[in-house]
Amino acid sequence: MRQMCPYCGKLVDLPDDAAGREVPCPLCAKSFAVPSSYTPSVAEEKPAPPPGLVPPAAATPEATLAGALNDDESAMTFDGRLAGWLAPISLTLTLVSALFFSWCVSYPGGYRVFSQSPIQALFASFDQNQISSMQEMQKSIIAVISWNWLMLPFLLALIVVTVLAWLDRFYPKPTILSLPAPIFWMVKFHTMRHTILIALTSFCLVLCLVQIVRGFGLESAIRTIATQAHAGDREKADNAMKSQVVDIAVGQEIGKWCLGGTLARNLAVIFLIVALESLIVRWWLEYRGPLPPPRLVLQY
């Protein structure tokens, strides 16, 4: 250590153990007191809080990461895993409904007489209850029923998007080494998979809704038969009042067959909507990247 001698006024080198003692100056031989050594430190002083202020409790790291909630709040986290399973399951249920269940039925008197599924609508066929009094009506329907061509792209697109959704579920990060040889093409289209799935699901939903609005083959056939039954009255109607009477008669003729959609058809539409929303949510979560999953906080 180096100190200045108060007697000769010169800097002298002293041993480190001389701190806090009196030692003679190596030059003038006069003794002087050497100051003690010290370690500098910075004291952190916090200002006192204003009067009446109650400081909040310090949040723990676990609470900070989890997002601490008040007693009057509840939160729902968007889970990408749930969205990943909802889409293929919903599409599969829609496909089962389209292939094996009727979407259009006729219930005159509360009895199921005629019914038609989407695949039957494609080929202009339907199921009928073998009731003798309905044989003539059955022949009339067969004579005028037409095939619903919208069901062809609907069913094809539904099959394709269902298969792709399950492949995306089981191979979320496909590579040449992880994929079987027949589906190597997944690697090439992996970056576009969300766009393809969302587009095909939207296409199926639009076709389904358009066909429901237009009516299936069975519905159109019964409406055609009712219209033909009153064609002569329509020609004789020479004013608006008589035309209304004919319209009412045609509506009554159609109404007696109690046409309507089935629960399977309604569920199919719901499943398609759920699948589409799940695919959009999954794309959004992946688009966010490494950010934590978003949460919906409800306050009550």
mmCIF file of C-alpha atoms in Angstrom, residues 56-65 68:
data_model
loop_
_atom_site.group_PDB
_atom_site.id
_atom_site.type_symbol
_atom_site.label_atom_id
_atom_site.label_comp_id
_atom_site.label_asym_id
_atom_site.label_seq_id
_atom_site.Cartn_x
_atom_site.Cartn_y
_atom_site.Cartn_z
ATOM 1 C CA PRO A 56 -49.195 -4.330 -2.655
ATOM 2 C CA ALA A 57 -47.864 -7.720 -1.712
ATOM 3 C CA ALA A 58 -44.883 -8.857 -3.740
ATOM 4 C CA ALA A 59 -45.873 -11.352 -6.412
ATOM 5 C CA THR A 60 -44.141 -14.705 -6.381
ATOM 6 C CA PRO A 61 -42.448 -15.929 -9.583
ATOM 7 C CA GLU A 62 -45.064 -18.661 -9.908
ATOM 8 C CA ALA A 63 -47.897 -16.161 -9.673
ATOM 9 C CA THR A 64 -46.232 -13.854 -12.164
ATOM 10 C CA LEU A 65 -45.789 -16.641 -14.721
ATOM 11 C CA ALA A 68 -52.380 -14.189 -10.774
#
